[in-house]
Short mmCIF file of C-alpha atoms and ligand atoms in Angstrom, two decimals:
data_model
loop_
_atom_site.label_atom_id
_atom_site.label_comp_id
_atom_site.label_asym_id
_atom_site.label_seq_id
_atom_site.Cartn_x
_atom_site.Cartn_y
_atom_site.Cartn_z
CA UNK A 284 -47.20 214.58 127.49
CA UNK A 285 -43.62 213.35 126.49
CA UNK A 286 -42.21 210.22 128.43
CA UNK A 287 -38.52 210.94 127.31
CA UNK A 288 -37.49 211.90 130.72
CA UNK A 289 -39.02 208.48 131.98
CA UNK A 290 -36.36 205.45 132.08
CA UNK A 291 -36.76 202.92 130.25
CA UNK A 292 -38.17 199.68 130.85
CA UNK A 293 -34.85 197.78 130.16
CA UNK A 294 -32.81 200.13 132.36
CA UNK A 295 -35.28 199.92 134.90
CA UNK A 296 -34.66 196.21 134.90
CA UNK A 297 -31.16 196.15 134.39
CA UNK A 298 -31.14 198.69 137.89
CA UNK A 299 -33.38 196.38 139.72
CA UNK A 300 -30.89 193.49 139.15
CA UNK A 301 -28.07 195.24 139.93
CA UNK A 302 -29.42 196.24 143.28
CA UNK A 303 -30.54 192.92 143.77
CA UNK A 304 -27.34 191.36 143.84
CA UNK A 305 -25.87 193.94 145.28
CA UNK A 306 -28.90 194.20 148.32
CA UNK A 307 -28.03 190.23 148.51
CA UNK A 308 -24.35 190.22 149.35
CA UNK A 309 -24.73 193.38 151.10
CA UNK A 310 -27.57 190.91 153.25
CA UNK A 311 -24.71 187.90 153.65
CA UNK A 312 -21.72 190.46 154.65
CA UNK A 313 -24.07 191.80 157.65
CA UNK A 314 -24.38 187.89 159.07
CA UNK A 315 -20.98 188.77 160.08
CA UNK A 316 -21.08 192.26 160.41
CA UNK A 317 -19.42 193.71 157.16
CA UNK A 318 -23.12 194.54 155.47
CA UNK A 319 -21.99 197.79 154.01
CA UNK A 320 -18.25 196.94 153.14
CA UNK A 321 -19.92 193.20 151.26
CA UNK A 322 -22.17 196.00 149.37
CA UNK A 323 -19.63 197.72 147.90
CA UNK A 324 -17.53 195.50 147.13
CA UNK A 325 -20.44 193.47 145.39
CA UNK A 326 -20.76 197.30 143.58
CA UNK A 327 -17.08 197.55 142.30
CA UNK A 328 -17.17 193.47 141.07
CA UNK A 329 -20.28 194.73 138.82
CA UNK A 330 -18.59 197.77 137.87
CA UNK A 331 -15.11 195.88 137.21
CA UNK A 332 -17.23 193.21 134.94
CA UNK A 333 -19.01 195.93 132.96
CA UNK A 334 -15.61 197.78 132.41
CA UNK A 335 -14.00 194.45 131.35
CA UNK A 336 -17.14 193.71 128.99
CA UNK A 337 -16.81 196.87 127.28
CA UNK A 338 -13.09 196.61 126.82
CA UNK A 339 -13.39 193.65 125.49
CA UNK A 340 -16.12 194.82 122.78
CA UNK A 341 -14.22 197.81 121.81
CA UNK A 342 -11.21 195.23 121.08
CA UNK A 343 -13.64 193.20 118.98
CA UNK A 344 -15.08 196.05 117.26
CA UNK A 345 -11.70 197.29 116.01
CA UNK A 346 -10.56 194.13 114.46
CA UNK A 347 -13.81 191.57 114.60
CA UNK A 348 -12.19 188.52 112.64
CA UNK A 349 -9.08 188.02 115.00
CA UNK A 350 -10.90 189.09 118.29
CA UNK A 351 -13.63 187.41 120.14
CA UNK A 352 -16.45 188.20 121.97
CA UNK A 353 -16.45 187.07 125.57
CA UNK A 354 -19.49 184.42 127.08
CA UNK A 355 -21.63 186.17 128.97
CA UNK A 356 -24.69 186.07 130.73
CA UNK A 357 -27.63 188.68 131.15
CA UNK A 358 -28.00 191.74 129.06
CA UNK A 359 -24.44 191.83 127.98
CA UNK A 360 -24.63 187.82 126.71
CA UNK A 361 -27.88 189.18 124.73
CA UNK A 362 -25.52 191.72 123.49
CA UNK A 363 -22.89 189.61 122.05
CA UNK A 364 -25.30 187.16 121.01
CA UNK A 365 -26.98 189.83 118.79
CA UNK A 366 -23.59 190.88 117.46
CA UNK A 367 -22.50 187.38 116.55
CA UNK A 368 -25.55 186.86 115.31
CA UNK A 369 -25.60 190.42 112.88
CA UNK A 370 -21.67 189.43 111.88
CA UNK A 371 -22.84 185.71 110.42
CA UNK A 372 -25.61 187.42 108.50
CA UNK A 373 -23.24 190.42 107.05
CA UNK A 374 -21.00 187.08 106.51
CA UNK A 375 -23.57 185.40 104.38
CA UNK A 376 -24.91 188.33 102.45
CA UNK A 377 -21.35 189.28 101.47
CA UNK A 378 -20.49 185.69 100.63
CA UNK A 379 -24.04 185.85 98.05
CA UNK A 380 -23.00 189.22 96.62
CA UNK A 381 -19.10 187.80 95.99
CA UNK A 382 -20.99 184.72 94.12
CA UNK A 383 -22.93 186.93 92.49
CA UNK A 384 -20.46 189.36 91.16
CA UNK A 385 -18.06 186.69 90.27
CA UNK A 386 -20.86 185.24 88.10
CA UNK A 387 -21.48 188.60 86.40
CA UNK A 388 -17.98 188.87 85.81
CA UNK A 389 -17.91 185.36 84.13
CA UNK A 390 -20.72 186.11 82.23
CA UNK A 391 -19.83 189.49 81.02
CA UNK A 392 -16.37 187.88 80.23
CA UNK A 393 -17.80 185.35 78.00
CA UNK A 394 -20.54 188.25 75.99
CA UNK A 395 -18.49 188.22 72.28
CA UNK A 396 -20.44 191.99 72.50
CA UNK A 397 -18.47 194.83 74.55
CA UNK A 398 -19.92 196.19 77.74
CA UNK A 399 -18.28 199.61 79.06
CA UNK A 400 -19.56 201.05 82.46
CA UNK A 401 -19.76 205.10 82.18
CA UNK A 402 -19.90 207.47 84.87
CA UNK A 403 -22.01 210.83 84.93
CA UNK A 404 -19.19 212.62 83.04
CA UNK A 405 -18.87 210.07 80.96
CA UNK A 406 -15.26 208.40 82.10
CA UNK A 407 -15.15 204.76 81.86
CA UNK A 408 -15.93 202.79 85.05
CA UNK A 409 -15.50 199.45 83.71
CA UNK A 410 -15.29 197.39 80.49
CA UNK A 411 -15.10 193.59 80.08
CA UNK A 412 -12.42 191.74 77.78
CA UNK A 413 -14.28 191.97 74.63
CA UNK A 414 -14.64 195.61 74.61
CA UNK A 415 -10.84 195.49 75.72
CA UNK A 416 -10.63 193.77 72.09
CA UNK A 417 -12.69 196.15 69.73
CA UNK A 418 -11.76 199.11 71.30
CA UNK A 419 -8.15 198.89 72.27
CA UNK A 420 -9.16 200.20 75.93
CA UNK A 421 -6.49 199.19 78.24
CA UNK A 422 -7.42 198.48 82.33
CA UNK A 423 -4.73 200.02 83.40
CA UNK A 424 -4.45 203.52 81.59
CA UNK A 425 -8.06 203.79 80.48
CA UNK A 426 -10.16 203.85 83.59
CA UNK A 427 -11.23 207.06 84.53
CA UNK A 428 -10.79 208.66 81.03
CA UNK A 429 -13.65 209.72 78.73
CA UNK A 430 -14.80 207.52 76.21
CA UNK A 431 -15.51 210.74 73.98
CA UNK A 432 -11.52 211.55 73.92
CA UNK A 433 -10.78 207.92 72.92
CA UNK A 434 -13.81 206.87 69.96
CA UNK A 435 -12.95 210.39 68.24
CA UNK A 436 -15.61 209.38 65.70
CA UNK A 437 -18.05 212.47 64.38
CA UNK A 438 -20.90 210.07 64.26
CA UNK A 439 -20.31 208.52 67.59
CA UNK A 440 -19.42 212.28 69.23
CA UNK A 441 -23.13 213.26 67.75
CA UNK A 442 -24.87 209.97 69.29
CA UNK A 443 -22.84 210.59 72.79
CA UNK A 444 -23.64 213.86 73.20
CA UNK A 445 -27.16 213.66 72.38
CA UNK A 446 -29.96 213.18 75.02
CA UNK A 447 -32.02 210.55 73.67
CA UNK A 448 -30.59 207.50 72.96
CA UNK A 449 -32.73 205.58 71.11
CA UNK A 450 -31.11 203.85 68.20
CA UNK A 451 -28.00 202.61 67.43
CA UNK A 452 -24.51 204.38 65.61
CA UNK A 453 -22.53 202.42 63.29
CA UNK A 454 -18.26 203.48 62.82
CA UNK A 455 -15.50 202.49 62.17
CA UNK A 456 -13.20 201.28 65.38
CA UNK A 457 -10.56 203.24 66.57
CA UNK A 458 -8.28 200.96 66.46
CA UNK A 459 -8.89 198.19 63.44
CA UNK A 460 -9.39 199.83 60.18
CA UNK A 461 -11.95 197.91 58.10
CA UNK A 462 -13.60 196.54 61.29
CA UNK A 463 -17.41 198.30 61.91
CA UNK A 464 -19.05 198.58 65.20
CA UNK A 465 -22.34 199.63 66.32
CA UNK A 466 -22.76 201.54 69.39
CA UNK A 467 -25.60 201.16 71.37
CA UNK A 468 -26.17 203.27 75.26
CA UNK A 469 -28.49 202.59 77.26
CA UNK A 470 -28.67 205.15 80.48
CA UNK A 471 -29.64 203.76 84.15
CA UNK A 472 -29.25 204.91 87.51
CA UNK A 473 -28.15 207.98 88.59
CA UNK A 474 -26.61 209.69 85.17
CA UNK A 475 -24.59 206.40 84.39
CA UNK A 476 -24.48 204.81 80.62
CA UNK A 477 -23.83 201.37 79.78
CA UNK A 478 -22.76 201.22 76.57
CA UNK A 479 -22.68 198.18 74.52
CA UNK A 480 -20.09 197.27 71.47
CA UNK A 481 -20.95 195.15 68.55
CA UNK A 482 -18.62 194.27 65.35
CA UNK A 483 -20.95 194.52 62.85
CA UNK A 484 -18.71 193.94 60.10
CA UNK A 485 -20.08 190.54 58.90
CA UNK A 486 -23.24 191.33 58.74
CA UNK A 487 -22.00 194.70 56.67
CA UNK A 488 -19.97 192.88 53.80
CA UNK A 489 -23.10 190.49 53.67
CA UNK A 490 -25.66 193.24 53.12
CA UNK A 491 -23.00 194.97 50.41
CA UNK A 492 -22.99 191.35 48.71
CA UNK A 493 -26.42 191.01 48.73
CA UNK A 494 -26.80 194.67 47.38
CA UNK A 495 -24.21 194.24 44.65
CA UNK A 496 -25.96 190.91 43.73
CA UNK A 497 -29.48 192.53 43.13
CA UNK A 498 -27.92 195.31 41.29
CA UNK A 499 -25.45 193.42 39.15
CA UNK A 500 -28.53 190.99 38.06
CA UNK A 501 -30.59 193.96 37.75
CA UNK A 502 -27.90 195.51 35.46
CA UNK A 503 -27.59 192.35 33.72
CA UNK A 504 -31.14 191.80 32.86
CA UNK A 505 -31.59 195.03 31.14
CA UNK A 506 -29.37 193.83 28.16
CA UNK A 507 -31.77 190.87 26.84
CA UNK A 508 -34.55 192.78 27.77
CA UNK A 509 -33.24 195.50 25.61
CA UNK A 510 -32.47 192.81 22.85
CA UNK A 511 -36.42 191.78 23.26
CA UNK A 512 -37.97 194.77 22.91
CA UNK A 513 -36.15 196.27 19.86
CA UNK A 514 -37.58 192.69 18.33
CA UNK A 515 -41.47 193.49 19.45
CA UNK A 516 -41.11 197.06 18.32
CA UNK A 517 -40.04 195.73 15.21
CA UNK A 518 -42.96 193.03 15.01
CA UNK A 519 -45.30 195.08 16.03
CA UNK A 520 -46.20 197.81 13.16
CA UNK A 521 -46.83 194.63 11.29
CA UNK A 522 -49.82 193.56 13.70
CA UNK A 523 -51.68 196.68 13.46
CA UNK A 524 -51.23 196.73 9.56
CA UNK A 525 -52.98 193.62 9.09
CA UNK A 526 -49.40 191.84 7.61
CA UNK A 527 -48.09 188.17 8.59
CA UNK A 528 -48.33 189.00 12.08
CA UNK A 529 -51.67 190.27 12.28
CA UNK A 530 -53.07 186.65 14.47
CA UNK A 531 -50.01 187.49 16.52
CA UNK A 532 -51.25 190.57 17.81
CA UNK A 533 -52.89 189.69 21.14
CA UNK A 534 -49.99 187.42 22.81
CA UNK A 535 -47.40 190.38 21.20
CA UNK A 536 -49.32 193.22 22.58
CA UNK A 537 -49.32 191.08 26.13
CA UNK A 538 -45.28 190.85 25.61
CA UNK A 539 -44.80 194.13 25.15
CA UNK A 540 -46.92 194.89 28.79
CA UNK A 541 -44.52 192.28 30.33
CA UNK A 542 -41.68 193.70 29.07
CA UNK A 543 -42.73 197.08 30.04
CA UNK A 544 -43.24 195.69 33.90
CA UNK A 545 -40.42 193.90 33.50
CA UNK A 546 -38.19 197.12 32.83
CA UNK A 547 -40.19 199.09 35.32
CA UNK A 548 -39.15 196.41 38.29
CA UNK A 549 -35.55 196.67 37.30
CA UNK A 550 -35.59 200.33 37.30
CA UNK A 551 -36.64 200.18 40.78
CA UNK A 552 -34.65 197.40 41.82
CA UNK A 553 -31.84 199.63 40.59
CA UNK A 554 -33.19 202.90 42.21
CA UNK A 555 -33.71 200.85 45.57
CA UNK A 556 -29.72 199.33 45.39
CA UNK A 557 -28.55 202.80 44.88
CA UNK A 558 -30.47 204.32 47.21
CA UNK A 559 -29.38 201.44 50.08
CA UNK A 560 -25.85 201.98 49.31
CA UNK A 561 -25.71 205.58 50.05
CA UNK A 562 -25.35 207.02 53.38
CA UNK A 563 -26.89 210.17 54.45
CA UNK A 564 -27.43 212.64 51.52
CA UNK A 565 -25.01 215.15 52.56
CA UNK A 566 -24.90 216.70 49.08
CA UNK A 567 -26.75 220.31 49.67
CA UNK A 568 -28.60 220.47 46.43
CA UNK A 569 -31.72 223.28 46.83
CA UNK A 570 -34.52 221.87 45.35
CA UNK A 571 -37.25 223.86 43.48
CA UNK A 572 -40.04 221.85 45.26
CA UNK A 573 -42.90 224.15 44.20
CA UNK A 574 -41.50 223.35 40.45
CA UNK A 575 -41.16 219.65 40.91
CA UNK A 576 -44.59 219.11 41.95
CA UNK A 577 -46.20 221.26 39.08
CA UNK A 578 -44.63 218.20 37.03
CA UNK A 579 -45.96 215.76 39.13
CA UNK A 580 -49.51 217.60 38.96
CA UNK A 581 -49.53 217.07 35.20
CA UNK A 582 -48.53 213.48 35.39
CA UNK A 583 -51.15 212.41 38.03
CA UNK A 584 -53.95 214.37 35.68
CA UNK A 585 -52.49 212.86 32.64
CA UNK A 586 -52.63 209.17 34.79
CA UNK A 587 -55.72 209.90 36.46
CA UNK A 588 -57.56 210.92 32.83
CA UNK A 589 -59.95 213.23 34.42
CA UNK A 590 -61.27 210.60 36.93
CA UNK A 591 -60.29 211.95 40.13
CA UNK A 592 -60.98 215.27 41.69
CA UNK A 593 -56.93 216.39 42.19
CA UNK A 594 -56.27 219.43 44.33
CA UNK A 595 -52.41 220.70 44.97
CA UNK A 596 -51.64 223.34 47.74
CA UNK A 597 -48.16 224.43 47.60
CA UNK A 598 -46.31 226.60 49.80
CA UNK A 599 -44.73 228.77 46.93
CA UNK A 600 -41.35 229.34 48.04
CA UNK A 601 -40.77 226.53 50.22
CA UNK A 602 -37.64 224.36 49.06
CA UNK A 603 -35.28 221.42 50.45
CA UNK A 604 -31.90 220.68 50.44
CA UNK A 605 -31.77 217.04 48.64
CA UNK A 606 -31.49 215.20 45.42
CA UNK A 607 -33.57 215.90 42.83
CA UNK A 608 -34.25 212.17 41.34
CA UNK A 609 -34.70 210.92 44.74
CA UNK A 610 -36.84 213.09 46.00
CA UNK A 611 -38.82 213.44 42.99
CA UNK A 612 -39.51 209.35 43.43
CA UNK A 613 -40.94 210.13 46.91
CA UNK A 614 -43.51 212.69 45.12
CA UNK A 615 -44.10 210.48 42.23
CA UNK A 616 -44.70 207.33 43.92
CA UNK A 617 -47.28 208.53 46.68
CA UNK A 618 -49.15 210.63 44.31
CA UNK A 619 -49.24 207.74 41.54
CA UNK A 620 -50.43 205.35 44.71
CA UNK A 621 -53.29 207.56 45.78
CA UNK A 622 -54.63 207.51 41.69
CA UNK A 623 -53.78 203.94 41.66
CA UNK A 624 -55.68 202.87 44.68
CA UNK A 625 -58.72 205.47 44.66
CA UNK A 626 -61.94 204.89 42.68
CA UNK A 627 -63.00 206.95 39.96
CA UNK A 628 -64.74 209.95 41.31
CA UNK A 629 -62.37 210.19 44.33
CA UNK A 630 -60.33 213.19 45.61
CA UNK A 631 -56.91 213.77 45.75
CA UNK A 632 -54.91 216.26 47.88
CA UNK A 633 -51.57 217.29 47.49
CA UNK A 634 -50.03 219.66 50.03
CA UNK A 635 -46.28 221.08 50.50
CA UNK A 636 -46.33 223.25 53.68
CA UNK A 637 -43.75 224.41 56.42
CA UNK A 638 -43.91 225.46 59.99
CA UNK A 639 -41.20 225.54 62.95
CA UNK A 640 -41.37 222.19 63.21
CA UNK A 641 -39.85 221.62 59.17
CA UNK A 642 -42.05 220.93 56.41
CA UNK A 643 -44.43 218.17 55.38
CA UNK A 644 -45.24 216.60 51.95
CA UNK A 645 -48.95 215.40 52.48
CA UNK A 646 -50.49 213.42 49.87
CA UNK A 647 -54.42 212.29 51.21
CA UNK A 648 -56.96 210.42 49.18
CA UNK A 649 -60.57 209.24 49.78
CA UNK A 650 -59.60 205.25 47.81
CA UNK A 651 -59.69 202.12 49.12
CA UNK A 652 -57.58 202.39 52.35
CA UNK A 653 -55.17 199.78 54.14
CA UNK A 654 -56.25 197.63 56.94
CA UNK A 655 -54.34 198.50 60.04
CA UNK A 656 -52.67 195.28 60.25
CA UNK A 657 -50.81 195.77 56.68
CA UNK A 658 -50.06 199.12 58.01
CA UNK A 659 -46.42 198.10 59.31
CA UNK A 660 -45.74 195.81 56.45
CA UNK A 661 -46.85 198.32 53.70
CA UNK A 662 -43.37 199.70 53.03
CA UNK A 663 -41.27 196.40 53.08
CA UNK A 664 -40.18 195.22 49.26
CA UNK A 665 -42.86 193.43 47.66
CA UNK A 666 -45.18 193.63 50.20
CA UNK A 667 -48.80 194.48 48.48
CA UNK A 668 -52.27 194.32 50.46
CA UNK A 669 -53.84 193.06 46.96
CA UNK A 670 -51.44 191.49 44.48
CA UNK A 671 -53.64 191.39 41.88
CA UNK A 672 -54.99 194.79 42.05
CA UNK A 673 -51.44 196.24 42.39
CA UNK A 674 -50.13 194.36 38.81
CA UNK A 675 -53.58 195.27 37.30
CA UNK A 676 -52.04 199.18 38.42
CA UNK A 677 -48.72 198.20 36.98
CA UNK A 678 -47.17 198.39 40.12
CA UNK A 679 -43.92 196.83 41.35
CA UNK A 680 -43.98 196.20 44.94
CA UNK A 681 -41.05 198.39 45.49
CA UNK A 682 -42.62 202.29 45.42
CA UNK A 683 -42.84 202.54 48.91
CA UNK A 684 -39.60 201.12 49.83
CA UNK A 685 -38.24 203.50 47.49
CA UNK A 686 -39.73 206.34 49.44
CA UNK A 687 -39.19 205.08 52.69
CA UNK A 688 -34.95 204.58 51.58
CA UNK A 689 -35.39 208.29 50.21
CA UNK A 690 -37.09 209.87 52.98
CA UNK A 691 -34.50 208.33 55.30
CA UNK A 692 -31.91 210.27 53.09
CA UNK A 693 -33.13 213.45 54.07
CA UNK A 694 -33.58 212.85 57.57
CA UNK A 695 -37.04 212.69 57.46
CA UNK A 696 -39.73 210.48 58.73
CA UNK A 697 -43.53 209.05 57.51
CA UNK A 698 -46.47 208.66 59.06
CA UNK A 699 -49.48 206.75 57.58
CA UNK A 700 -53.22 207.26 58.76
CA UNK A 701 -55.75 204.90 56.63
CA UNK A 702 -59.13 203.85 56.99
CA UNK A 703 -60.63 201.09 54.49
CA UNK A 704 -63.00 202.05 52.57
CA UNK A 705 -61.97 205.91 53.58
CA UNK A 706 -58.75 206.63 52.35
CA UNK A 707 -55.54 206.96 53.17
CA UNK A 708 -52.68 210.41 54.11
CA UNK A 709 -49.34 209.55 53.82
CA UNK A 710 -47.41 212.44 55.26
CA UNK A 711 -43.57 212.86 55.06
CA UNK A 712 -42.02 214.89 57.57
CA UNK A 713 -38.57 216.96 56.88
CA UNK A 714 -36.36 218.51 59.59
CA UNK A 715 -36.10 221.93 59.84
CA UNK A 716 -32.22 222.05 58.67
CA UNK A 717 -33.60 220.50 55.69
CA UNK A 718 -35.86 223.56 54.60
CA UNK A 719 -34.00 226.08 52.71
CA UNK A 720 -33.06 229.18 53.75
CA UNK A 721 -33.95 232.57 52.18
CA UNK A 722 -37.49 233.19 50.76
CA UNK A 723 -39.00 229.77 52.48
CA UNK A 724 -37.66 231.03 55.95
CA UNK A 725 -39.78 234.67 55.15
CA UNK A 726 -42.52 232.68 54.08
CA UNK A 727 -42.24 229.89 57.36
CA UNK A 728 -42.61 232.92 59.49
CA UNK A 729 -45.13 234.49 57.72
CA UNK A 730 -47.22 231.54 58.10
CA UNK A 731 -46.49 230.94 61.74
CA UNK A 732 -47.01 234.77 62.46
P1 LIG B 1060 -47.18 198.79 44.41
O1 LIG B 1060 -46.44 199.28 43.34
O2 LIG B 1060 -48.14 197.48 44.59
O3 LIG B 1060 -48.05 199.86 44.59
P2 LIG B 1060 -46.18 199.93 46.76
O4 LIG B 1060 -44.90 199.65 47.10
O5 LIG B 1060 -46.12 201.43 46.35
O6 LIG B 1060 -46.58 199.12 45.74
O7 LIG B 1060 -47.33 200.01 47.95
C1 LIG B 1060 -47.52 199.01 48.42
C2 LIG B 1060 -49.03 198.33 48.58
O8 LIG B 1060 -49.20 199.38 49.66
C3 LIG B 1060 -49.55 198.53 47.11
O9 LIG B 1060 -49.92 196.98 46.66
C4 LIG B 1060 -51.35 198.45 47.90
O10 LIG B 1060 -51.79 197.37 48.26
C5 LIG B 1060 -51.02 199.63 49.08
N1 LIG B 1060 -51.06 200.62 48.81
C6 LIG B 1060 -50.09 201.77 48.76
N2 LIG B 1060 -50.69 203.05 48.50
C7 LIG B 1060 -51.92 203.13 48.96
C8 LIG B 1060 -52.82 203.59 48.86
N3 LIG B 1060 -52.97 205.22 48.52
N4 LIG B 1060 -54.24 203.37 49.15
C9 LIG B 1060 -54.56 202.27 49.43
N5 LIG B 1060 -53.27 201.39 49.15
C10 LIG B 1060 -51.95 201.54 49.15
#
């Protein structure tokens, strides 16, 4: 049964004390024959006291800093003490928050990276001095403006409009020509975003210098190597025909093998330097992948010399937008690795297929496999699981690095599955917009339908 209609114990207590006071005053008054008048007077005093405290409370609420709460006993005293305690706690909390806020502001001001807080529709809510310098933001005018209207760079616009903010985007500063900025967006709260801006110009300059050095050094090494090879070419026939250099035939053969290896290394280094200096390949050549793979199949068979079972399963009209030389190096490197790292009688299956997600190039072998711990590092330059084996197979240690960069240029990605002693599967995934329309799309539809 509901007890809402019952008076609360506090109210009963208050009524009891008030009645007691009035009763006591009335009793005293009755000694001089003025009982009820004394009781009414006591009631009036009680009422006035309540009204006075009520008014003081109202004044205090209006301006708690200027007004003071009266000192009172009883229930009013408890109420006033409670309010003063509450006020004290609030002041303490406010002071603590202010200290945290000023510490946060001091630390963000000291931050060398720009930080911009963006609201749910991309408007600027707050930024630190570094962001002011890097992006040319103005405190008064730019708060409330949309960041996309201030940083008008295609790469940034594309990144900003994405749903997924994984990774970073780099583009030139909107205010300082020649300054490269890296943008990273971190979503939080209810549609808010924190944008971190870093000046990466020095890093990019260093990278360019390193790349140029490797490219120039490789290029310079080519000339002396050509001279050495020229002499070896002259000397070699003399060894075979039993001439004066016959005794030198073994060292000369070794010198030729090493010169060939060095040539391959220089070739790969130059290829990698070229790949690294280019951004996403925007040139839209239509690559006849099935024709390119027919050549790769021939090369694989001649490399294997009949020691492996090699199967090619190619979707005949599936083409790709890209650059021929770098796409060819993806195919050649993966297939030649499969031949090199698969023992005799092993199976190598190459597939080129498409679906509604894009196109896939897959090379599966029943070879020696790769340990799980090596998988994350396998595409690093010069990383080899077994250096001796790689050298014996004529490997430069740069093949998978070239493959990784070339795939990135095609906006694709590579996945590797492998088990030691069972084999490896390398799959390159290319996005659907890289797949050539027309016959290939028709074929895609047929294969899906
Ligand atoms: P390399 O010139 O040494 O072959 P790569 O960059 O092409 O250099 O490959 C790096 C390393 O990855 C190789 O040394 C080899 O240990 C391993 N690897 C690559 N492909 C395969 C494969 N199909 N099976 C087993 N190991 C492989």
